[in-house]
Amino acid sequence: MARKKIALIGAGNIGGQLAYLIASRELGDVVLLDIPAKEGVAKGKALDIMQNGGVDDFDCKIVGTGDWKDAEGADLLIITAGIPRKPGQDREDLIGVNLPIIRNVAENAKKHTPNAMAIVVANPLDAMVYEFKKVTGWPRNRVMGMAGILDTSRFSFFLAEAAEVSVKDVRTTVLGGHGDQMVPLISYSTINGIPITEFLPKETIDSIVARTRKGGGEIVKLMGTSAWFAPAAAAIQMATAIFNDSKRVLPCAAFLEGEYGYEGIFMGVPVVLGKDGVEKVVEIPLSPEEKEALAKSAAAVKSVVEICDRT
Ligand code: APR
């Protein structure tokens, strides 16, 4: 039986961490692809990780490359190609520089890996994944964005810390675009089934919601570039659910075709992830306030998507 082949498009901070996680969990073989000028970085990271196999006890073939031909036959693409944020920038500020990059990636994906599934990570996420789908013409089950798992993991961590409980017991969900208007859902967030309102006062929860919305920016401010450990882990959770056909219910950016009242845009919603990718978009009832917050987030997503459509 063939091993899975995963092509990581972008061999930067997230790409390198993705390669390490895939190798150490033996999820499949990896192609670590960057622009020709960064081929040495891709090859160097590939060697560094493979040389770790004897110490950490894993087998994995990683090919560092600047050539899309090496990606041919990939089952899955995880796309981080693009420029990350600098302090003071919103994700939306990256559209000008990252739009030509995602177009180039999508053209190559269409040509070299026409049957692959794609998880887009590059920002501004909801617009990048939209453009990727538009250029490739791939169906919605095969194209998805990683954001919701990361946003919920931040939300869960802040709640666990404040409530002084294990983060393993915190279950949260976040809807909407991967921007400061995202909608952390208090009504669907529990500590092993117990509403978080039983553990924390409203003011604390409100300040955690605000911190979650700017959770990425907090890290950019500290490091001068964006996060990579949690983003890579989140994309790997999606890949694992697909490879194992686990039918996990996870928040991902999915192309909406009327769900939640939206059509033709990607937004974070709970989906069922299995061997066919996004197998189902799960719709949950929302309060009038939650609907209003989602509408604001959708408007922010649409304003960036419009830039894609008119540029
Ligand atoms: N094809 C392949 N790789 C590319 C291309 C391209 N057309 N254009 C740029 N890249 C590569 C860069 O050369 C760089 O090595 O993408 C890599 C991005 O790596 P980093 O700069 O380290 O950025 P990273 O932290 O990995 O984040 C990547 O994901 O979360 C988002 O906001 C983040 O948009 C950013 C992306």
CSV table of C-alpha atoms and ligand atoms in Angstrom, one decimal:
chain,number,residue,atom,x,y,z
A,1,MET,CA,0.0,0.0,0.0
A,2,ALA,CA,1.4,3.4,-1.0
A,3,ARG,CA,2.4,5.8,1.8
A,4,LYS,CA,0.7,9.1,1.8
A,5,LYS,CA,2.5,11.9,0.0
A,6,ILE,CA,2.1,15.4,1.5
A,7,ALA,CA,3.4,18.4,-0.3
A,8,LEU,CA,4.1,21.4,1.9
A,9,ILE,CA,4.1,24.6,-0.2
A,10,GLY,CA,6.3,27.0,1.7
A,11,ALA,CA,9.3,25.8,3.7
A,12,GLY,CA,9.3,28.7,6.2
A,13,ASN,CA,8.5,28.5,9.9
A,14,ILE,CA,5.1,26.8,9.6
A,15,GLY,CA,6.3,24.6,6.7
A,16,GLY,CA,9.3,23.3,8.7
A,17,GLN,CA,7.2,22.6,11.8
A,18,LEU,CA,4.7,20.8,9.6
A,19,ALA,CA,7.4,18.6,8.1
A,20,TYR,CA,8.7,17.8,11.6
A,21,LEU,CA,5.2,16.8,12.8
A,22,ILE,CA,4.4,14.7,9.8
A,23,ALA,CA,7.8,12.9,10.1
A,24,SER,CA,7.6,12.3,13.8
A,25,ARG,CA,4.1,10.9,13.6
A,26,GLU,CA,4.9,8.9,10.4
A,27,LEU,CA,1.9,10.3,8.6
A,28,GLY,CA,3.5,10.0,5.2
A,29,ASP,CA,6.3,11.2,3.0
A,30,VAL,CA,6.9,14.9,2.6
A,31,VAL,CA,7.8,17.3,-0.2
A,32,LEU,CA,9.0,20.6,1.3
A,33,LEU,CA,8.7,23.1,-1.6
A,34,ASP,CA,9.7,26.7,-1.7
A,35,ILE,CA,10.7,29.2,-4.3
A,36,PRO,CA,13.9,28.4,-6.2
A,37,ALA,CA,15.8,31.0,-4.2
A,38,LYS,CA,14.9,29.2,-1.0
A,39,GLU,CA,15.5,25.7,-2.3
A,40,GLY,CA,18.6,25.4,-0.1
A,41,VAL,CA,16.5,26.2,3.0
A,42,ALA,CA,14.0,23.5,2.0
A,43,LYS,CA,16.7,20.9,1.4
A,44,GLY,CA,18.5,21.8,4.7
A,45,LYS,CA,15.3,21.5,6.8
A,46,ALA,CA,14.6,18.2,5.1
A,47,LEU,CA,18.0,16.8,6.0
A,48,ASP,CA,17.8,18.2,9.5
A,49,ILE,CA,14.5,16.5,10.2
A,50,MET,CA,15.4,13.2,8.6
A,51,GLN,CA,18.6,13.1,10.6
A,52,ASN,CA,16.4,13.2,13.7
A,53,GLY,CA,14.7,10.0,12.7
A,54,GLY,CA,17.3,7.8,14.4
A,55,VAL,CA,17.1,9.7,17.6
A,56,ASP,CA,13.3,10.1,17.8
A,57,ASP,CA,12.6,6.8,16.2
A,58,PHE,CA,10.7,7.6,13.0
A,59,ASP,CA,11.0,6.8,9.3
A,60,CYS,CA,10.2,9.5,6.8
A,61,LYS,CA,11.3,10.6,3.4
A,62,ILE,CA,11.5,14.4,3.0
A,63,VAL,CA,12.4,16.0,-0.3
A,64,GLY,CA,13.4,19.7,-0.1
A,65,THR,CA,12.8,21.3,-3.5
A,66,GLY,CA,12.1,24.4,-5.6
A,67,ASP,CA,10.5,22.3,-8.3
A,68,TRP,CA,6.7,21.5,-8.5
A,69,LYS,CA,7.5,18.4,-10.5
A,70,ASP,CA,8.6,16.8,-7.1
A,71,ALA,CA,5.0,17.4,-5.8
A,72,GLU,CA,3.4,15.4,-8.5
A,73,GLY,CA,1.2,12.6,-7.1
A,74,ALA,CA,0.7,14.4,-3.7
A,75,ASP,CA,-2.4,13.3,-1.8
A,76,LEU,CA,-2.5,16.5,0.2
A,77,LEU,CA,-1.1,20.1,-0.1
A,78,ILE,CA,-0.7,22.3,2.9
A,79,ILE,CA,-0.1,25.8,1.7
A,80,THR,CA,1.8,28.3,3.8
A,81,ALA,CA,3.5,30.1,0.9
A,82,GLY,CA,3.3,33.8,1.6
A,83,ILE,CA,4.6,36.6,3.8
A,84,PRO,CA,3.7,36.6,7.5
A,85,ARG,CA,2.5,39.7,9.4
A,86,LYS,CA,4.8,42.2,11.0
A,87,PRO,CA,3.9,44.1,14.2
A,88,GLY,CA,1.1,46.6,13.5
A,89,GLN,CA,-0.2,44.8,10.5
A,90,ASP,CA,-3.6,43.1,10.2
A,91,ARG,CA,-3.9,39.9,8.3
A,92,GLU,CA,-5.9,41.8,5.6
A,93,ASP,CA,-2.8,44.0,5.0
A,94,LEU,CA,-1.1,41.0,3.5
A,95,ILE,CA,-3.5,40.7,0.6
A,96,GLY,CA,-1.4,42.8,-1.9
A,97,VAL,CA,1.7,40.7,-1.4
A,98,ASN,CA,0.1,37.3,-0.9
A,99,LEU,CA,-2.5,37.4,-3.7
A,100,PRO,CA,0.0,36.9,-6.5
A,101,ILE,CA,1.7,34.1,-4.4
A,102,ILE,CA,-1.5,32.1,-3.9
A,103,ARG,CA,-2.4,32.5,-7.6
A,104,ASN,CA,1.0,31.1,-8.6
A,105,VAL,CA,0.6,28.2,-6.1
A,106,ALA,CA,-2.9,27.5,-7.4
A,107,GLU,CA,-1.8,27.4,-11.1
A,108,ASN,CA,1.0,25.0,-10.2
A,109,ALA,CA,-1.4,22.9,-8.1
A,110,LYS,CA,-3.9,22.6,-10.9
A,111,LYS,CA,-1.1,21.6,-13.3
A,112,HIS,CA,1.0,19.3,-11.1
A,113,THR,CA,-1.3,17.9,-8.4
A,114,PRO,CA,-4.8,18.0,-10.0
A,115,ASN,CA,-6.2,15.3,-7.7
A,116,ALA,CA,-4.9,16.5,-4.4
A,117,MET,CA,-6.7,17.9,-1.4
A,118,ALA,CA,-5.7,21.3,-0.1
A,119,ILE,CA,-5.5,22.9,3.3
A,120,VAL,CA,-4.6,26.6,3.0
A,121,VAL,CA,-2.9,28.3,5.9
A,122,ALA,CA,-1.5,31.5,4.4
A,123,ASN,CA,-3.2,34.8,5.3
A,124,PRO,CA,-5.5,36.6,4.9
A,125,LEU,CA,-6.8,33.1,5.2
A,126,ASP,CA,-10.4,33.4,4.0
A,127,ALA,CA,-9.4,35.3,0.9
A,128,MET,CA,-6.4,33.1,0.1
A,129,VAL,CA,-8.5,29.9,0.3
A,130,TYR,CA,-11.2,31.6,-1.8
A,131,GLU,CA,-8.7,32.5,-4.5
A,132,PHE,CA,-7.1,29.1,-4.5
A,133,LYS,CA,-10.5,27.5,-5.1
A,134,LYS,CA,-11.3,30.0,-7.8
A,135,VAL,CA,-8.1,29.4,-9.7
A,136,THR,CA,-8.0,25.6,-9.4
A,137,GLY,CA,-11.8,25.1,-9.8
A,138,TRP,CA,-11.5,22.2,-7.4
A,139,PRO,CA,-14.7,21.2,-5.6
A,140,ARG,CA,-15.5,22.5,-2.1
A,141,ASN,CA,-14.8,19.2,-0.3
A,142,ARG,CA,-11.2,19.3,-1.5
A,143,VAL,CA,-10.3,22.9,-0.6
A,144,MET,CA,-10.4,24.1,3.0
A,145,GLY,CA,-8.7,26.7,5.2
A,146,MET,CA,-7.0,26.2,8.6
A,147,ALA,CA,-8.1,28.8,11.1
A,148,GLY,CA,-10.9,27.6,13.4
A,149,ILE,CA,-8.8,25.0,15.1
A,150,LEU,CA,-6.1,27.5,15.9
A,151,ASP,CA,-8.6,30.2,17.1
A,152,THR,CA,-10.4,27.7,19.3
A,153,SER,CA,-7.1,26.4,20.7
A,154,ARG,CA,-6.3,29.9,21.7
A,155,PHE,CA,-9.7,30.5,23.2
A,156,SER,CA,-9.5,27.1,25.1
A,157,PHE,CA,-6.1,27.9,26.4
A,158,PHE,CA,-7.1,31.3,27.8
A,159,LEU,CA,-10.2,29.8,29.4
A,160,ALA,CA,-8.3,26.9,31.0
A,161,GLU,CA,-5.7,29.3,32.4
A,162,ALA,CA,-8.3,31.6,33.9
A,163,ALA,CA,-10.5,28.8,35.3
A,164,GLU,CA,-7.4,26.9,36.5
A,165,VAL,CA,-8.4,23.7,34.8
A,166,SER,CA,-6.7,21.4,32.3
A,167,VAL,CA,-6.9,22.7,28.8
A,168,LYS,CA,-7.7,19.1,27.8
A,169,ASP,CA,-11.1,19.5,29.3
A,170,VAL,CA,-12.0,22.7,27.5
A,171,ARG,CA,-14.2,22.5,24.4
A,172,THR,CA,-14.8,25.6,22.5
A,173,THR,CA,-15.8,26.7,19.1
A,174,VAL,CA,-15.2,29.8,17.0
A,175,LEU,CA,-17.2,30.8,13.9
A,176,GLY,CA,-16.5,33.4,11.1
A,177,GLY,CA,-13.5,34.8,9.4
A,178,HIS,CA,-9.9,34.4,10.6
A,179,GLY,CA,-9.7,38.1,11.6
A,180,ASP,CA,-10.4,40.3,14.6
A,181,GLN,CA,-14.1,40.0,13.9
A,182,MET,CA,-14.1,36.2,14.5
A,183,VAL,CA,-17.0,34.9,16.7
A,184,PRO,CA,-15.9,32.9,19.7
A,185,LEU,CA,-19.1,31.1,20.8
A,186,ILE,CA,-19.6,31.3,24.6
A,187,SER,CA,-22.9,29.3,24.3
A,188,TYR,CA,-21.1,26.3,22.7
A,189,SER,CA,-18.0,26.4,25.0
A,190,THR,CA,-17.8,24.1,27.9
A,191,ILE,CA,-15.5,22.5,30.4
A,192,ASN,CA,-16.3,18.9,29.7
A,193,GLY,CA,-19.9,19.7,29.1
A,194,ILE,CA,-20.3,22.2,31.9
A,195,PRO,CA,-21.0,25.7,30.6
A,196,ILE,CA,-17.9,28.0,31.0
A,197,THR,CA,-20.2,30.5,32.7
A,198,GLU,CA,-20.2,28.1,35.7
A,199,PHE,CA,-16.5,28.6,36.1
A,200,LEU,CA,-15.9,32.3,35.1
A,201,PRO,CA,-17.6,35.6,35.5
A,202,LYS,CA,-18.9,37.4,32.5
A,203,GLU,CA,-16.2,40.1,32.6
A,204,THR,CA,-13.5,37.5,32.5
A,205,ILE,CA,-15.1,35.7,29.6
A,206,ASP,CA,-15.6,38.9,27.7
A,207,SER,CA,-11.9,39.9,28.1
A,208,ILE,CA,-10.9,36.4,27.0
A,209,VAL,CA,-13.1,36.7,23.9
A,210,ALA,CA,-11.4,40.0,23.1
A,211,ARG,CA,-7.9,38.5,23.6
A,212,THR,CA,-8.8,35.5,21.4
A,213,ARG,CA,-9.8,37.7,18.6
A,214,LYS,CA,-6.4,39.3,18.7
A,215,GLY,CA,-4.5,36.2,19.7
A,216,GLY,CA,-2.4,36.0,16.5
A,217,GLY,CA,-1.5,39.7,16.8
A,218,GLU,CA,-0.4,39.3,20.4
A,219,ILE,CA,2.2,36.8,19.2
A,220,VAL,CA,3.3,38.9,16.2
A,221,LYS,CA,3.9,41.8,18.6
A,222,LEU,CA,6.1,39.7,20.8
A,223,MET,CA,8.1,37.9,18.1
A,224,GLY,CA,8.1,40.3,15.1
A,225,THR,CA,6.5,37.5,13.0
A,226,SER,CA,3.6,35.2,13.2
A,227,ALA,CA,3.1,32.0,15.2
A,228,TRP,CA,4.1,28.6,13.9
A,229,PHE,CA,3.8,25.8,16.5
A,230,ALA,CA,0.0,26.0,17.1
A,231,PRO,CA,-0.8,26.8,13.4
A,232,ALA,CA,1.2,23.7,12.3
A,233,ALA,CA,-0.4,21.5,14.9
A,234,ALA,CA,-3.9,22.6,13.8
A,235,ALA,CA,-3.2,21.8,10.1
A,236,ILE,CA,-1.9,18.4,11.2
A,237,GLN,CA,-5.1,17.7,13.1
A,238,MET,CA,-7.0,18.3,9.9
A,239,ALA,CA,-4.7,16.1,7.8
A,240,THR,CA,-4.9,13.3,10.4
A,241,ALA,CA,-8.7,13.4,10.4
A,242,ILE,CA,-8.7,13.2,6.6
A,243,PHE,CA,-6.1,10.4,6.3
A,244,ASN,CA,-7.8,8.3,9.1
A,245,ASP,CA,-11.3,9.1,7.8
A,246,SER,CA,-12.2,9.9,11.4
A,247,LYS,CA,-15.2,12.1,10.7
A,248,ARG,CA,-14.0,14.6,13.2
A,249,VAL,CA,-16.1,17.7,13.8
A,250,LEU,CA,-13.7,20.6,13.7
A,251,PRO,CA,-14.0,24.3,12.9
A,252,CYS,CA,-12.5,24.9,9.5
A,253,ALA,CA,-12.8,27.5,6.7
A,254,ALA,CA,-15.3,26.0,4.3
A,255,PHE,CA,-16.8,27.3,1.1
A,256,LEU,CA,-20.4,28.2,2.0
A,257,GLU,CA,-23.3,27.4,-0.3
A,258,GLY,CA,-26.1,28.9,1.6
A,259,GLU,CA,-25.2,27.5,5.1
A,260,TYR,CA,-25.7,30.1,7.8
A,261,GLY,CA,-27.2,32.3,5.1
A,262,TYR,CA,-23.9,32.9,3.2
A,263,GLU,CA,-23.0,31.9,-0.3
A,264,GLY,CA,-19.8,31.9,-2.3
A,265,ILE,CA,-17.4,32.8,0.5
A,266,PHE,CA,-15.2,30.8,2.8
A,267,MET,CA,-15.8,31.2,6.6
A,268,GLY,CA,-15.0,29.3,9.7
A,269,VAL,CA,-17.8,26.8,10.5
A,270,PRO,CA,-17.9,23.3,12.1
A,271,VAL,CA,-17.4,20.7,9.5
A,272,VAL,CA,-17.1,16.9,9.4
A,273,LEU,CA,-13.6,16.0,8.1
A,274,GLY,CA,-13.1,12.5,6.6
A,275,LYS,CA,-11.5,10.8,3.6
A,276,ASP,CA,-13.4,13.1,1.2
A,277,GLY,CA,-12.2,16.2,3.0
A,278,VAL,CA,-15.1,18.5,4.0
A,279,GLU,CA,-17.8,15.9,4.0
A,280,LYS,CA,-20.5,18.1,5.7
A,281,VAL,CA,-20.9,21.6,7.0
A,282,VAL,CA,-22.6,21.5,10.3
A,283,GLU,CA,-25.2,24.2,11.0
A,284,ILE,CA,-25.9,25.1,14.6
A,285,PRO,CA,-28.6,27.4,15.9
A,286,LEU,CA,-27.3,30.9,16.8
A,287,SER,CA,-28.8,33.6,19.1
A,288,PRO,CA,-29.6,37.0,17.5
A,289,GLU,CA,-26.4,38.5,19.0
A,290,GLU,CA,-24.3,35.7,17.6
A,291,LYS,CA,-25.9,36.1,14.1
A,292,GLU,CA,-25.2,39.8,14.2
A,293,ALA,CA,-21.5,39.1,15.2
A,294,LEU,CA,-21.2,36.6,12.3
A,295,ALA,CA,-22.7,39.1,9.9
A,296,LYS,CA,-19.9,41.6,10.9
A,297,SER,CA,-17.3,38.9,10.4
A,298,ALA,CA,-18.7,38.0,7.0
A,299,ALA,CA,-18.7,41.6,5.9
A,300,ALA,CA,-15.0,41.8,6.8
A,301,VAL,CA,-14.3,38.6,4.8
A,302,LYS,CA,-16.3,39.9,1.8
A,303,SER,CA,-14.3,43.2,1.7
A,304,VAL,CA,-11.1,41.2,1.2
A,305,VAL,CA,-12.6,38.8,-1.2
A,306,GLU,CA,-13.8,41.7,-3.3
A,307,ILE,CA,-10.1,42.8,-3.6
A,308,CYS,CA,-9.4,39.3,-5.0
A,309,ASP,CA,-12.2,39.6,-7.5
A,310,ARG,CA,-11.4,43.0,-8.8
A,311,THR,CA,-7.5,42.7,-8.9
B,1,APR,N1,5.8,29.1,-3.6
B,1,APR,C1,6.4,28.5,-2.6
B,1,APR,N2,6.8,29.1,-1.5
B,1,APR,C2,6.7,30.4,-1.4
B,1,APR,C3,6.2,31.2,-2.5
B,1,APR,C4,5.7,30.5,-3.6
B,1,APR,N3,5.2,31.1,-4.7
B,1,APR,N4,6.2,32.5,-2.1
B,1,APR,C5,6.7,32.5,-0.9
B,1,APR,N5,7.0,31.3,-0.5
B,1,APR,C6,7.7,30.9,0.8
B,1,APR,C7,8.7,31.9,1.3
B,1,APR,O1,9.9,31.8,0.6
B,1,APR,C8,8.9,31.4,2.8
B,1,APR,O2,9.9,30.5,2.9
B,1,APR,O3,6.7,30.8,1.9
B,1,APR,C9,7.5,30.7,3.1
B,1,APR,C10,6.8,31.4,4.2
B,1,APR,O4,7.5,31.1,5.4
B,1,APR,P1,7.6,32.2,6.5
B,1,APR,O5,8.0,33.5,6.0
B,1,APR,O6,8.5,31.6,7.6
B,1,APR,O7,6.1,32.4,7.1
B,1,APR,P2,5.3,31.4,8.0
B,1,APR,O8,5.5,31.8,9.4
B,1,APR,O9,5.6,30.0,7.7
B,1,APR,O10,3.8,31.8,7.6
B,1,APR,C11,3.3,31.6,6.3
B,1,APR,O11,1.0,31.4,7.0
B,1,APR,O12,0.0,31.8,9.0
B,1,APR,C12,0.3,32.3,7.8
B,1,APR,O13,0.4,34.7,8.1
B,1,APR,C13,1.1,33.5,7.8
B,1,APR,O14,0.8,34.1,5.5
B,1,APR,C14,1.7,33.6,6.5
B,1,APR,C15,1.9,32.1,6.1
